């Protein structure tokens, strides 16, 4: 897929199937206790003029692992951008995933999705979306398996067979 | 190094991802940290949870959007291939966030603490319903597994074809091998 194409995928109905309340066992009646970081002083979606990615949006969200790279035009124009746009283009001089950009800039993932797509439309970034469904692609799976086997354990031994 | 022509940036690596699931405190972040080449990163992401409103006369599900911390790491397998590992936030009720993460994932590793088997039901259920290849990995805290693997399989009611393994979330080689169990299972399913 070339940069800039919309993520392949189905309509929102498929992307967000009707939930089935009660389909997940809920052994713990107490409220969920996952850590939540304090909210930013700036409401995150003020930066996107209220636009959101994912959630209620009708288009499938750009995958979190999508690789983002600044164009040379984007790098050349770096000083003309303000704040978040500048930060995003600056960190993307090397390819980064959307998730890494969000983590590095301490911004909400869905805010990055919207701003990165704006910058793509303006020609400042290219977005390289994952292609097809790698989970069903034996050649991709074999490459990942081979690559992972070569990762040494903490004593330096590989999983060679 | 030769410069590429303007506006033709070097082709980024093909990104692939796997999902690390399981109950709260079961070792998801430790697992990611053990194999990731970067310290695990955290980003804020939204989850939409849906609860049937019993007091709601319209019977419209009540949607609540919550911001959670999403932990992840990565392993550059070669210059053209980068594996991302995402720890799923929370345990249950967060199907929407999982859909977002799981779309296109190579597979899932469901981490189990045998002292709290209940905590992983949601993840097992989720991967089964979405038909995502996954394996169950018992995290052997201090090398101890309190139950026989057959008992764990029986208790979790996972199908016989779902691989079940024991690993140590703190050991890179052990995490690598657990991920390989998932990938080999995925490859077998993909007809490879």
Coordinates of C-alpha atoms in Angstrom, one line a residue:
Chain A
X1 CA 0.0 0.0 0.0
X2 CA 1.4 3.4 -0.8
X3 CA 1.6 6.1 1.7
X4 CA -1.6 8.0 2.1
X5 CA -4.1 5.3 1.3
X6 CA -6.8 4.7 3.8
X7 CA -6.4 1.6 5.9
X8 CA -7.9 -1.3 4.2
X9 CA -10.8 -2.6 6.2
X10 CA -14.4 -2.9 6.4
X11 CA -17.1 -0.5 7.4
X12 CA -17.6 0.6 10.9
X13 CA -20.1 -2.2 11.5
X14 CA -17.3 -4.7 11.1
X15 CA -14.7 -2.7 12.9
X16 CA -16.9 -2.2 15.9
X17 CA -19.1 -5.3 16.3
X18 CA -22.1 -5.0 18.5
X19 CA -20.9 -5.7 22.0
X20 CA -22.5 -8.6 23.8
X21 CA -22.9 -7.5 27.4
X22 CA -22.2 -10.4 29.7
X23 CA -20.1 -12.3 27.1
X24 CA -17.0 -11.8 29.1
X25 CA -16.8 -13.4 32.5
X26 CA -16.5 -10.7 35.1
X27 CA -15.2 -12.4 38.2
X28 CA -14.4 -9.2 40.0
X29 CA -17.3 -7.0 40.7
X30 CA -15.2 -4.2 42.1
X31 CA -14.3 -1.3 39.8
X32 CA -11.4 -1.6 37.4
X33 CA -8.2 -0.5 38.9
X34 CA -5.8 -0.1 36.0
X35 CA -3.5 2.9 36.4
X36 CA -4.7 6.0 34.7
X37 CA -2.4 9.0 34.3
X38 CA -3.5 12.4 35.3
X39 CA -5.2 14.4 32.6
X40 CA -3.2 17.0 30.7
X41 CA -3.9 20.6 31.5
X42 CA -4.9 21.0 27.9
X43 CA -7.9 18.9 26.9
X44 CA -6.3 16.6 24.4
X45 CA -8.9 17.0 21.7
X46 CA -8.7 20.8 21.7
X47 CA -5.6 20.2 19.6
X48 CA -7.6 18.4 17.0
X49 CA -10.5 20.8 17.0
X50 CA -12.7 18.1 18.6
X51 CA -12.0 15.5 15.9
X52 CA -11.4 12.1 17.1
X53 CA -10.0 8.9 15.7
X54 CA -11.4 5.5 16.7
X55 CA -14.1 5.5 19.2
X56 CA -17.2 6.8 17.7
X57 CA -15.5 7.6 14.4
X58 CA -16.9 5.9 11.3
X59 CA -13.6 5.0 9.7
X60 CA -11.4 2.3 11.1
X61 CA -8.6 3.9 13.1
X62 CA -5.1 4.0 11.6
X63 CA -3.3 0.9 13.1
X64 CA -1.1 1.8 16.1
X65 CA 1.9 0.2 14.5
X66 CA 1.7 2.3 11.3
X67 CA 5.1 3.7 10.4
X68 CA 5.3 7.5 10.1
X69 CA 8.2 9.3 8.4
X70 CA 8.7 13.0 7.8
X71 CA 9.0 14.0 4.2
X72 CA 11.9 16.2 3.2
X73 CA 9.4 19.0 2.6
X74 CA 8.1 18.5 6.1
X75 CA 11.7 18.6 7.6
X76 CA 12.5 21.7 5.5
X77 CA 9.4 23.5 6.8
X78 CA 9.9 22.4 10.4
X79 CA 10.4 26.0 11.7
X80 CA 7.1 27.1 10.2
X81 CA 5.0 24.7 12.3
X82 CA 3.7 25.4 15.7
X83 CA 3.8 23.2 18.8
X84 CA 2.5 19.7 18.3
X85 CA 2.8 19.6 14.5
X86 CA 6.4 20.6 14.8
X87 CA 7.1 18.0 17.5
X88 CA 5.5 15.2 15.4
X89 CA 7.5 16.1 12.2
X90 CA 10.7 16.5 14.2
X91 CA 10.5 13.0 15.9
X92 CA 9.6 11.4 12.6
X93 CA 12.9 12.1 10.9
X94 CA 13.4 8.3 11.5
X95 CA 10.4 6.0 11.0
X96 CA 8.3 5.7 14.1
X97 CA 5.1 4.0 14.8
X98 CA 2.0 6.0 15.9
X99 CA 2.3 4.4 19.3
X100 CA 5.9 5.5 19.7
X101 CA 5.1 9.1 18.6
X102 CA 2.4 9.2 21.2
X103 CA 4.6 7.9 23.9
X104 CA 7.6 10.1 23.1
X105 CA 5.4 13.3 22.9
X106 CA 3.3 12.2 25.8
X107 CA 0.2 12.7 23.8
X108 CA -3.0 10.7 23.5
X109 CA -2.8 8.1 20.8
X110 CA -6.0 9.2 19.1
X111 CA -4.8 12.8 19.0
X112 CA -1.7 11.7 17.2
X113 CA -3.8 9.7 14.8
X114 CA -5.7 12.8 13.8
X115 CA -2.7 15.2 13.7
X116 CA -0.5 12.7 11.8
X117 CA -3.2 12.3 9.2
X118 CA -3.5 16.1 8.9
X119 CA 0.2 16.3 8.3
X120 CA 0.0 13.5 5.7
X121 CA -2.6 15.4 3.8
X122 CA -0.4 18.5 3.9
X123 CA 2.5 16.4 2.5
X124 CA 4.6 16.7 5.6
X125 CA 4.5 13.1 6.6
X126 CA 4.2 9.8 4.9
X127 CA 2.2 7.0 6.6
X128 CA 3.1 3.4 5.8
X129 CA 0.2 1.3 6.8
X130 CA 0.6 -2.4 7.4
X131 CA -0.4 -4.4 4.4
X132 CA -2.9 -7.1 4.2
X133 CA -3.3 -9.4 7.1
X134 CA 0.1 -10.6 8.2
X135 CA -1.5 -13.1 10.6
X136 CA -2.6 -15.1 7.6
X137 CA 0.6 -14.5 5.6
X138 CA 2.9 -17.5 6.1
X139 CA 5.9 -15.7 4.5
X140 CA 5.6 -12.9 7.0
X141 CA 5.2 -15.3 9.9
X142 CA 8.3 -17.3 8.8
X143 CA 10.3 -14.1 8.7
X144 CA 9.2 -13.1 12.2
X145 CA 9.9 -16.6 13.5
X146 CA 13.4 -16.6 12.0
X147 CA 14.1 -13.1 13.3
X148 CA 12.9 -14.0 16.8
X149 CA 14.9 -17.2 16.9
X150 CA 18.0 -15.1 16.4
X151 CA 17.3 -13.0 19.4
X152 CA 19.7 -14.1 22.1
X153 CA 18.6 -14.9 25.6
X154 CA 20.1 -13.0 28.5
X155 CA 23.1 -15.4 28.4
X156 CA 23.6 -14.8 24.7
X157 CA 22.3 -18.1 23.5
X158 CA 20.1 -18.2 20.4
X159 CA 17.2 -20.5 19.7
X160 CA 18.8 -22.2 16.7
X161 CA 16.8 -25.0 15.1
Chain B
X1 CA 26.0 7.3 2.8
X2 CA 24.2 8.1 -0.4
X3 CA 21.3 10.4 0.0
X4 CA 18.0 9.3 -1.3
X5 CA 16.2 11.7 -3.6
X6 CA 14.0 14.3 -2.0
X7 CA 10.7 13.1 -0.8
X8 CA 11.7 9.5 -1.1
X9 CA 12.4 8.6 2.5
X10 CA 14.0 5.3 3.3
X11 CA 11.3 2.7 3.3
X12 CA 10.4 2.0 6.9
X13 CA 10.4 -1.5 8.3
X14 CA 7.3 -3.7 7.9
X15 CA 5.6 -3.3 11.3
X16 CA 4.1 -6.4 12.8
X17 CA 2.6 -6.8 16.2
X18 CA 1.6 -9.2 18.9
X19 CA -0.7 -8.7 21.8
X20 CA 0.2 -9.6 25.4
X21 CA -2.9 -10.2 27.4
X22 CA -3.9 -11.4 30.8
X23 CA -5.1 -10.1 34.1
X24 CA -3.9 -7.1 36.1
X25 CA -0.5 -7.7 37.6
X26 CA 0.2 -11.0 35.8
X27 CA 3.4 -9.8 34.2
X28 CA 2.4 -8.3 30.9
X29 CA 4.7 -5.3 31.3
X30 CA 7.5 -7.5 32.6
X31 CA 7.2 -9.7 29.6
X32 CA 7.4 -6.8 27.2
X33 CA 10.3 -5.3 29.1
X34 CA 12.3 -8.5 29.0
X35 CA 12.5 -8.7 25.2
X36 CA 11.9 -5.1 24.1
X37 CA 15.0 -3.2 22.8
X38 CA 13.6 -0.1 24.3
X39 CA 12.3 0.5 27.8
X40 CA 8.5 -0.2 27.5
X41 CA 6.7 3.0 26.5
X42 CA 3.4 4.1 27.7
X43 CA 0.8 6.0 25.8
X44 CA -2.6 7.1 26.7
X45 CA -5.4 5.5 24.7
X46 CA -9.1 5.5 24.9
X47 CA -11.2 2.6 25.7
X48 CA -14.9 2.4 25.2
X49 CA -16.6 0.2 27.6
X50 CA -20.2 -0.7 27.3
X51 CA -22.5 -1.6 30.1
X52 CA -26.1 -2.5 29.7
X53 CA -28.0 0.1 31.6
X54 CA -30.5 -1.7 33.8
X55 CA -32.0 1.6 34.9
X56 CA -32.1 2.9 31.3
X57 CA -35.6 2.7 30.0
X58 CA -34.4 3.0 26.4
X59 CA -32.3 -0.1 26.9
X60 CA -29.5 1.7 25.1
X61 CA -26.1 0.4 26.2
X62 CA -24.3 3.0 28.2
X63 CA -21.0 3.8 26.6
X64 CA -18.2 5.2 28.7
X65 CA -14.9 6.3 27.3
X66 CA -12.0 6.0 29.7
X67 CA -8.4 6.8 29.2
X68 CA -6.0 4.0 30.0
X69 CA -2.2 3.6 29.9
X70 CA -1.1 1.3 27.0
X71 CA 2.3 -0.3 27.5
X72 CA 4.3 -1.5 24.5
X73 CA 7.8 -2.3 23.3
X74 CA 9.5 -3.4 20.1
X75 CA 12.1 -5.7 18.7
X76 CA 13.8 -4.8 15.4
X77 CA 14.1 -8.3 13.9
X78 CA 16.0 -7.0 10.8
X79 CA 16.2 -3.7 9.1
X80 CA 13.0 -4.5 7.2
X81 CA 10.9 -6.0 10.0
X82 CA 9.9 -4.6 13.3
X83 CA 7.9 -6.5 15.9
X84 CA 5.8 -4.5 18.3
X85 CA 4.4 -6.0 21.5
X86 CA 1.4 -4.4 23.1
X87 CA 0.2 -5.2 26.6
X88 CA -3.6 -5.0 26.6
X89 CA -5.0 -2.6 29.1
X90 CA -7.3 -4.1 31.7
X91 CA -8.8 -7.5 31.7
X92 CA -12.3 -7.5 30.6
X93 CA -15.1 -5.2 29.2
X94 CA -12.6 -3.4 26.9
X95 CA -13.4 -5.2 23.7
X96 CA -13.3 -2.0 21.7
X97 CA -9.8 -1.1 22.6
X98 CA -8.7 -4.7 22.0
X99 CA -10.3 -4.6 18.5
X100 CA -8.2 -1.6 17.7
X101 CA -5.0 -3.3 18.9
X102 CA -5.7 -6.8 17.7
X103 CA -6.6 -5.9 14.2
X104 CA -3.8 -7.3 12.1
X105 CA -1.9 -8.8 15.0
X106 CA 0.1 -12.0 14.3
X107 CA -1.3 -13.5 17.5
X108 CA -1.8 -13.2 21.2
X109 CA 0.0 -14.5 24.3
X110 CA -2.3 -14.9 27.3
X111 CA -0.3 -14.8 30.5
X112 CA -1.7 -16.8 33.4
X113 CA -0.9 -16.7 37.0
X114 CA -2.1 -20.1 38.3
X115 CA -3.0 -18.5 41.6
X116 CA -5.5 -16.3 39.8
X117 CA -6.7 -18.3 36.8
X118 CA -10.0 -16.3 36.7
X119 CA -8.2 -13.2 35.6
X120 CA -7.3 -14.6 32.2
X121 CA -10.8 -15.9 31.1
X122 CA -11.7 -12.7 29.4
X123 CA -8.5 -12.7 27.3
X124 CA -9.0 -16.4 26.3
X125 CA -12.6 -15.8 25.5
X126 CA -11.7 -12.7 23.4
X127 CA -9.1 -14.4 21.2
X128 CA -11.3 -17.5 20.7
X129 CA -14.3 -15.3 19.6
X130 CA -12.1 -13.2 17.3
X131 CA -10.4 -16.3 15.9
X132 CA -7.0 -14.8 16.6
X133 CA -4.2 -17.4 17.0
X134 CA -3.0 -17.4 20.7
X135 CA -1.2 -19.5 23.2
X136 CA -1.6 -19.6 27.0
X137 CA 1.6 -19.0 28.9
X138 CA 1.8 -19.8 32.6
X139 CA 4.1 -17.3 34.2
X140 CA 6.3 -19.3 36.6
X141 CA 7.0 -16.9 39.4
X142 CA 10.1 -18.1 41.1
X143 CA 10.2 -21.1 38.9
X144 CA 7.1 -22.4 40.6
X145 CA 3.9 -23.6 38.9
X146 CA 1.3 -24.5 41.4
X147 CA -0.8 -26.6 39.1
X148 CA -0.3 -29.3 36.5
X149 CA -0.6 -27.9 33.0
X150 CA -3.4 -30.4 32.3
X151 CA -5.3 -29.0 35.2
X152 CA -4.7 -25.5 33.9
X153 CA -6.0 -26.5 30.5
X154 CA -9.1 -28.1 32.1
X155 CA -9.7 -25.1 34.3
X156 CA -9.4 -22.6 31.5
X157 CA -11.4 -24.8 29.2
X158 CA -9.2 -24.0 26.2
X159 CA -9.3 -26.2 23.2
X160 CA -6.7 -28.9 22.7
X161 CA -5.2 -27.2 19.8
X162 CA -4.4 -24.0 21.8
X163 CA -0.7 -24.3 22.9
X164 CA -0.1 -24.1 26.6
X165 CA 3.4 -23.4 27.9
X166 CA 5.3 -22.3 31.0
X167 CA 7.6 -19.4 30.9
X168 CA 9.4 -16.8 33.0
X169 CA 8.4 -13.3 32.2
X170 CA 11.7 -12.0 33.5
X171 CA 13.8 -14.0 31.1
X172 CA 14.4 -12.8 27.6
X173 CA 15.0 -16.2 26.2
X174 CA 11.9 -17.6 27.9
X175 CA 9.7 -14.7 26.6
X176 CA 11.2 -15.2 23.1
X177 CA 10.3 -18.9 23.2
X178 CA 6.7 -18.2 24.4
X179 CA 6.3 -15.8 21.5
X180 CA 7.6 -18.4 19.2
X181 CA 5.0 -20.9 20.4
X182 CA 2.3 -18.4 19.4
X183 CA 3.9 -17.7 16.0
X184 CA 4.4 -21.4 15.2
X185 CA 0.8 -22.0 16.0
X186 CA -0.2 -19.0 13.8
X187 CA 2.0 -20.4 11.0
X188 CA 0.4 -23.8 11.2
X189 CA -3.0 -22.2 11.0
X190 CA -1.9 -20.1 8.0
X191 CA -1.1 -23.2 6.2
X192 CA 2.7 -22.8 6.5

